[in-house]
């Protein structure tokens, strides 16, 4: 963020190519998200397509198509949101979202006036209500995970030179809302250089939060941000992040023994110019496929999927878009088409994806977070 609108592959580590005429040979031909049979790929719940690399999205509920800011709020005030990361606490859904003043304020240079907001709802699809301000401007690109004893939050910090507080709750700006993580707990970082990723942890979403700068070795002056972390079955931690080598943006991977780090990386990268905003997960072993690691990410306006047997690779980039710019809806107008659909994040239930959350940029120039449920049917056979 901000995002590129072109797609140029520099190096392709591997590509899954599938068509109606092709048969699979191994489960890798099914993106490690399905089982290869004589009839073709039988996809795991939540996935579809000839190579099982497409998210099996259900039509979007209009009430969740703009999960934050709340739809009436954005229609009335000049506010935006980008990305949305969710955990469950005491049976209630709690999310951290990037919000900013302006209809596309989160896409401004260096994150604009973006800050992190805590919202909650009894339902994954919402409606969500404001719980508090997590961190001041300019902080953005949050990712939440559960850890022993509570929660960990990863995020990027830039200049810390903005005072606006627009939350998307309908009473913006809110200049006197105290954040959970105070400005004096953070160090400013330039938008285009360095690793200014932070990790915070707490036993409750409402805090108190402890926070420290994340160590990613070897250190360099190259820009690193947009972290997504997952705990692997062996107890180690796998992080995907936006990396800016001299050739431009790519998605890189690091590993660590603790959710607090230090992380060592990159242990591998996707080497695709303009790739960013990864979401990482570990696909559980099943009768379909062995244990594997995966990322969703975007390049320009579109999303992509990549997978590997282990963080070090070899990594394969799927050919099909895992989600489209158009989202079908349950009622009129029948579908919504976006200029850009980025910052992918999935919510899992019973080891399978239950919802896809993305930041979207509309044809009218507005930015917001949207949620779309995922079908759990595993009867899809790619023939």
Coordinates of C-alpha atoms in Angstrom, one line a residue:
X1 CA 0.0 0.0 0.0
X2 CA -0.2 2.1 -2.0
X3 CA -0.7 -0.5 -4.7
X4 CA 0.5 -0.9 -8.2
X5 CA -1.9 -1.3 -11.1
X6 CA 0.3 -3.4 -13.4
X7 CA 1.6 -6.9 -13.4
X8 CA 5.1 -7.9 -14.4
X9 CA 6.6 -11.3 -13.4
X10 CA 10.3 -11.2 -13.0
X11 CA 10.9 -14.8 -12.0
X12 CA 8.2 -17.5 -11.7
X13 CA 9.4 -20.2 -9.3
X14 CA 6.6 -22.6 -10.5
X15 CA 3.2 -22.2 -12.0
X16 CA 0.2 -24.5 -11.7
X17 CA -1.4 -24.8 -15.1
X18 CA -4.7 -26.6 -15.4
X19 CA -7.6 -26.7 -17.9
X20 CA -10.7 -28.7 -18.5
X21 CA -8.7 -31.0 -20.8
X22 CA -5.9 -31.7 -18.4
X23 CA -5.7 -34.3 -15.7
X24 CA -3.7 -34.0 -12.5
X25 CA -0.8 -36.2 -11.7
X26 CA -0.1 -35.3 -8.0
X27 CA -1.8 -33.3 -5.3
X28 CA 0.6 -30.4 -6.1
X29 CA -1.4 -30.1 -9.4
X30 CA -4.4 -29.4 -7.1
X31 CA -2.5 -26.6 -5.3
X32 CA -2.1 -28.7 -2.2
X33 CA -5.7 -27.8 -1.6
X34 CA -7.3 -31.0 -2.9
X35 CA -6.8 -34.6 -3.8
X36 CA -5.7 -35.8 -7.3
X37 CA -8.0 -38.6 -8.6
X38 CA -8.5 -40.3 -11.9
X39 CA -11.4 -37.8 -12.5
X40 CA -9.4 -34.8 -11.6
X41 CA -8.9 -32.7 -8.5
X42 CA -11.3 -33.1 -5.7
X43 CA -11.0 -29.9 -3.7
X44 CA -10.9 -29.4 0.0
X45 CA -13.8 -27.5 1.7
X46 CA -13.6 -23.8 0.8
X47 CA -11.9 -24.3 -2.6
X48 CA -12.9 -24.8 -6.2
X49 CA -11.5 -24.7 -9.8
X50 CA -9.5 -27.0 -12.0
X51 CA -6.5 -26.8 -9.7
X52 CA -8.4 -26.0 -6.5
X53 CA -6.8 -22.6 -6.3
X54 CA -9.9 -20.5 -6.3
X55 CA -11.8 -19.5 -3.1
X56 CA -15.4 -21.0 -3.2
X57 CA -17.0 -17.6 -2.5
X58 CA -20.7 -17.4 -1.8
X59 CA -22.7 -14.3 -2.9
X60 CA -21.9 -11.4 -0.6
X61 CA -24.5 -10.2 1.9
X62 CA -24.9 -6.5 1.2
X63 CA -24.7 -5.8 5.0
X64 CA -21.2 -7.3 5.0
X65 CA -20.1 -6.0 1.6
X66 CA -19.0 -2.9 3.5
X67 CA -18.1 -4.5 6.9
X68 CA -16.2 -1.4 8.0
X69 CA -16.9 1.6 8.0
X70 CA -20.5 0.8 8.4
X71 CA -22.3 1.6 5.2
X72 CA -24.5 4.5 6.5
X73 CA -21.4 6.1 8.0
X74 CA -19.4 6.2 4.8
X75 CA -22.3 7.6 2.9
X76 CA -22.5 10.4 5.4
X77 CA -18.9 11.3 6.2
X78 CA -15.5 11.4 4.6
X79 CA -13.8 8.2 6.0
X80 CA -12.2 5.0 4.7
X81 CA -10.9 1.6 5.8
X82 CA -8.5 -1.0 4.4
X83 CA -8.0 -4.5 5.6
X84 CA -9.7 -6.3 8.5
X85 CA -8.2 -9.0 10.8
X86 CA -10.4 -11.1 13.2
X87 CA -10.1 -13.3 16.3
X88 CA -12.8 -14.7 18.6
X89 CA -12.9 -13.8 22.3
X90 CA -15.6 -15.0 24.7
X91 CA -17.8 -16.0 21.7
X92 CA -17.6 -12.5 20.1
X93 CA -15.8 -11.5 17.0
X94 CA -13.1 -8.9 17.6
X95 CA -11.3 -7.2 14.7
X96 CA -8.6 -4.6 14.1
X97 CA -9.0 -2.5 11.0
X98 CA -7.0 0.3 9.4
X99 CA -9.1 3.5 9.2
X100 CA -8.4 7.0 7.9
X101 CA -9.9 10.3 7.2
X102 CA -10.9 10.7 3.6
X103 CA -12.8 8.4 1.2
X104 CA -9.4 6.9 0.1
X105 CA -7.3 8.2 2.9
X106 CA -5.7 4.9 3.7
X107 CA -4.2 4.8 0.2
X108 CA -2.4 8.1 0.7
X109 CA 1.4 8.3 0.7
X110 CA 2.9 6.6 3.6
X111 CA -0.5 5.3 4.8
X112 CA -2.1 8.8 4.9
X113 CA -3.6 9.5 8.3
X114 CA -4.3 5.8 8.9
X115 CA -4.6 4.3 12.4
X116 CA -5.7 1.0 13.9
X117 CA -9.2 0.6 15.3
X118 CA -10.7 -2.1 17.5
X119 CA -14.3 -3.2 16.6
X120 CA -16.5 -6.1 17.6
X121 CA -19.7 -8.0 16.7
X122 CA -21.6 -11.1 17.9
X123 CA -21.6 -12.2 14.2
X124 CA -18.7 -12.6 11.8
X125 CA -20.7 -10.7 9.2
X126 CA -21.5 -7.8 11.5
X127 CA -22.7 -5.3 12.2
X128 CA -19.5 -4.2 14.1
X129 CA -19.3 -1.5 16.7
X130 CA -16.4 0.6 17.8
X131 CA -14.5 -0.7 21.0
X132 CA -11.5 1.6 21.0
X133 CA -8.5 3.0 19.2
X134 CA -5.6 0.6 19.1
X135 CA -2.7 2.8 17.9
X136 CA -2.2 6.4 16.6
X137 CA -1.5 7.6 13.0
X138 CA 0.4 6.6 11.1
X139 CA 0.0 2.9 11.8
X140 CA -1.5 0.3 9.5
X141 CA -1.6 -3.2 7.9
X142 CA -2.6 -5.1 11.1
X143 CA -2.6 -8.9 11.5
X144 CA -4.0 -10.7 14.5
X145 CA -3.3 -14.2 15.7
X146 CA -4.1 -16.2 18.9
X147 CA -1.1 -17.2 21.1
X148 CA -0.8 -19.0 24.4
X149 CA -2.5 -16.7 26.9
X150 CA -4.1 -14.3 24.5
X151 CA -3.4 -12.5 21.2
X152 CA -0.6 -11.0 19.2
X153 CA -1.0 -8.1 16.8
X154 CA 1.5 -7.3 14.0
X155 CA 1.5 -3.9 12.3
X156 CA 3.6 -1.3 10.4
X157 CA 4.6 2.1 11.8
X158 CA 5.5 5.1 9.7
X159 CA 6.0 8.8 10.5
X160 CA 3.7 9.2 13.6
X161 CA 3.2 12.8 12.4
X162 CA -0.5 12.9 12.0
X163 CA -3.1 13.9 14.6
X164 CA -6.4 13.1 12.8
X165 CA -8.5 10.3 14.4
X166 CA -11.1 9.0 12.0
X167 CA -12.5 5.6 13.0
X168 CA -15.4 5.0 10.7
X169 CA -17.9 4.8 13.6
X170 CA -19.9 7.9 12.6
X171 CA -18.5 10.5 15.0
X172 CA -15.3 11.4 13.3
X173 CA -12.9 13.0 13.8
X174 CA -12.3 11.9 17.4
X175 CA -9.2 13.9 18.6
X176 CA -9.5 12.8 22.3
X177 CA -9.8 9.1 21.9
X178 CA -6.8 7.5 23.9
X179 CA -5.2 4.6 22.1
X180 CA -4.3 1.2 23.7
X181 CA -0.8 1.6 22.4
X182 CA 0.6 5.1 22.9
X183 CA 2.7 7.1 20.6
X184 CA 5.7 7.1 23.0
X185 CA 5.8 3.3 22.8
X186 CA 6.6 3.4 19.1
X187 CA 9.4 4.8 17.0
X188 CA 8.7 6.5 13.7
X189 CA 9.9 4.9 10.5
X190 CA 10.2 6.3 7.0
X191 CA 7.6 5.0 4.5
X192 CA 10.2 3.8 2.0
X193 CA 13.0 2.2 4.0
X194 CA 13.7 -0.1 6.9
X195 CA 11.9 -2.7 8.9
X196 CA 9.5 -0.8 11.1
X197 CA 7.2 -3.7 12.0
X198 CA 5.9 -4.0 15.5
X199 CA 4.4 -6.9 17.5
X200 CA 2.1 -6.3 20.4
X201 CA 0.5 -8.9 22.8
X202 CA -2.2 -9.0 25.4
X203 CA -4.4 -11.4 27.3
X204 CA -7.5 -9.4 26.3
X205 CA -8.3 -7.5 23.1
X206 CA -9.1 -4.4 25.2
X207 CA -5.6 -4.5 26.7
X208 CA -3.3 -3.7 28.3
X209 CA -1.0 -4.3 25.4
X210 CA 2.8 -4.8 25.6
X211 CA 4.6 -3.8 22.4
X212 CA 8.1 -4.0 20.9
X213 CA 9.8 -3.6 17.5
X214 CA 10.0 -6.9 15.6
X215 CA 13.5 -8.2 14.9
X216 CA 14.0 -9.5 11.3
X217 CA 17.5 -10.6 10.5
X218 CA 19.7 -9.9 8.6
X219 CA 18.8 -6.2 9.0
X220 CA 18.9 -3.8 6.1
X221 CA 17.7 -0.4 4.9
X222 CA 15.3 -2.0 2.4
X223 CA 11.6 -1.5 3.1
X224 CA 9.8 -4.4 4.8
X225 CA 6.2 -4.3 6.0
X226 CA 2.7 -5.9 5.8
X227 CA 3.5 -8.9 8.0
X228 CA 1.3 -12.0 8.3
X229 CA 2.3 -14.6 10.9
X230 CA 1.1 -18.2 11.6
X231 CA 2.1 -20.8 14.1
X232 CA 3.1 -24.0 12.5
X233 CA 2.4 -27.5 13.8
X234 CA 6.0 -27.9 15.0
X235 CA 5.6 -24.9 17.3
X236 CA 7.7 -22.5 15.1
X237 CA 6.3 -19.3 13.5
X238 CA 6.2 -18.5 9.7
X239 CA 6.0 -14.9 8.6
X240 CA 5.1 -13.7 5.1
X241 CA 5.8 -10.0 4.4
X242 CA 6.2 -7.3 1.8
X243 CA 9.9 -7.0 0.8
X244 CA 11.4 -4.3 -1.3
X245 CA 14.6 -5.5 -2.9
X246 CA 16.3 -3.3 -5.5
X247 CA 14.1 -4.8 -8.3
X248 CA 10.9 -3.7 -6.6
X249 CA 8.3 -5.2 -4.3
X250 CA 8.0 -9.0 -3.7
X251 CA 6.6 -11.3 -1.1
X252 CA 9.3 -12.8 1.2
X253 CA 9.2 -15.4 4.0
X254 CA 10.9 -15.7 7.4
X255 CA 10.8 -18.1 10.3
X256 CA 11.2 -17.7 14.1
X257 CA 10.9 -19.8 17.3
X258 CA 8.6 -17.2 19.1
X259 CA 5.7 -15.1 17.9
X260 CA 7.8 -12.1 19.2
X261 CA 10.7 -13.1 17.0
X262 CA 13.5 -12.8 16.2
X263 CA 12.7 -13.9 12.7
X264 CA 15.3 -15.0 10.2
X265 CA 14.7 -14.2 6.5
X266 CA 14.1 -14.2 3.8
X267 CA 14.3 -18.0 3.7
X268 CA 12.6 -17.7 0.3
X269 CA 10.6 -15.2 -1.8
X270 CA 8.2 -15.2 -4.7
X271 CA 10.3 -12.8 -6.9
X272 CA 7.4 -11.2 -8.5
X273 CA 7.6 -7.5 -9.2
X274 CA 4.7 -5.6 -7.5
X275 CA 3.5 -8.4 -5.2
X276 CA 2.5 -7.4 -1.6
X277 CA 0.0 -7.7 1.2
X278 CA 0.4 -11.5 1.9
X279 CA -1.9 -13.5 4.1
X280 CA -0.2 -16.7 5.3
X281 CA -1.7 -20.0 6.7
X282 CA -0.8 -23.6 7.1
X283 CA -3.1 -26.1 5.4
X284 CA -3.7 -29.0 7.8
X285 CA -2.7 -32.5 6.6
X286 CA -5.6 -34.7 5.5
X287 CA -6.4 -37.6 3.2
X288 CA -6.2 -35.0 0.4
X289 CA -2.8 -33.5 0.9
X290 CA 0.2 -33.4 3.3
X291 CA 0.9 -30.4 5.5
X292 CA 1.7 -27.3 3.4
X293 CA 2.1 -23.6 3.7
X294 CA 0.2 -21.1 1.6
X295 CA -0.2 -17.3 1.0
X296 CA -2.8 -15.2 -0.7
X297 CA -1.4 -11.9 -2.0
X298 CA -2.2 -9.3 -4.6
X299 CA -0.3 -7.8 -7.6
X300 CA -2.0 -4.7 -9.0
X301 CA -5.8 -5.0 -8.7
X302 CA -5.8 -8.9 -8.6
X303 CA -5.3 -11.5 -6.0
X304 CA -3.0 -14.5 -6.3
X305 CA -2.3 -17.8 -4.4
X306 CA 1.1 -19.5 -3.8
X307 CA 2.0 -22.7 -1.9
X308 CA 4.9 -24.8 -0.8
X309 CA 5.6 -27.9 1.3
X310 CA 7.6 -25.8 3.7
X311 CA 8.6 -22.2 4.3
X312 CA 11.9 -22.6 2.4
X313 CA 10.0 -23.8 -0.7
X314 CA 9.9 -24.7 -3.5
X315 CA 7.1 -22.2 -4.0
X316 CA 4.5 -22.5 -6.7
X317 CA 2.3 -19.6 -7.9
X318 CA -1.2 -20.6 -9.1
X319 CA -2.4 -19.5 -12.5
X320 CA -6.0 -18.7 -11.6
X321 CA -7.1 -15.6 -9.6
X322 CA -8.2 -17.0 -6.2
X323 CA -10.9 -14.2 -6.0
X324 CA -12.3 -11.8 -8.7
X325 CA -12.7 -8.1 -8.8
X326 CA -16.5 -8.7 -9.2
X327 CA -18.4 -9.9 -6.1
X328 CA -21.8 -11.4 -6.6
X329 CA -24.4 -10.2 -4.1
X330 CA -27.5 -11.9 -2.6
X331 CA -29.8 -9.0 -3.7
X332 CA -29.9 -6.2 -6.1
X333 CA -27.8 -5.0 -7.8
X334 CA -26.7 -8.6 -8.1
X335 CA -23.0 -7.9 -8.2
X336 CA -20.4 -5.3 -7.3
X337 CA -17.3 -4.6 -9.4
X338 CA -14.2 -3.1 -7.8
X339 CA -11.2 -1.3 -9.3
X340 CA -8.9 -3.1 -6.8
X341 CA -9.4 -5.8 -4.3
X342 CA -6.4 -6.2 -2.0
X343 CA -5.2 -7.0 1.6
X344 CA -6.7 -10.5 1.6
X345 CA -7.4 -12.2 5.0
X346 CA -9.3 -15.4 5.6
X347 CA -11.2 -16.5 8.7
X348 CA -11.0 -20.2 9.4
X349 CA -13.5 -22.6 11.0
X350 CA -12.6 -26.3 11.7
X351 CA -9.4 -25.9 9.7
X352 CA -11.1 -24.6 6.6
X353 CA -11.7 -21.1 5.3
X354 CA -15.1 -19.7 6.3
X355 CA -14.8 -16.1 5.0
X356 CA -12.6 -13.9 2.9
X357 CA -12.0 -10.3 3.9
X358 CA -10.4 -7.8 1.5
X359 CA -9.8 -4.1 1.2
X360 CA -11.6 -2.8 -1.9
X361 CA -11.4 0.3 -4.0
X362 CA -14.6 1.2 -5.8
X363 CA -15.1 2.8 -9.2
X364 CA -16.4 5.9 -7.3
X365 CA -13.0 6.2 -5.5
X366 CA -14.0 5.0 -2.0
X367 CA -12.0 2.5 0.1
X368 CA -13.5 0.1 2.6
X369 CA -13.3 -3.4 4.1
X370 CA -15.6 -6.1 2.7
X371 CA -16.4 -9.6 3.9
X372 CA -17.6 -12.6 1.7
X373 CA -18.6 -16.0 3.1
X374 CA -16.9 -19.1 1.7
X375 CA -18.8 -22.3 0.9
X376 CA -17.8 -25.4 2.9
X377 CA -18.9 -27.9 0.3
X378 CA -16.1 -30.3 -0.8
X379 CA -18.0 -31.9 -3.6
X380 CA -16.2 -29.9 -6.3
X381 CA -14.5 -32.1 -8.8
X382 CA -12.5 -30.4 -11.5
X383 CA -13.1 -32.3 -14.7

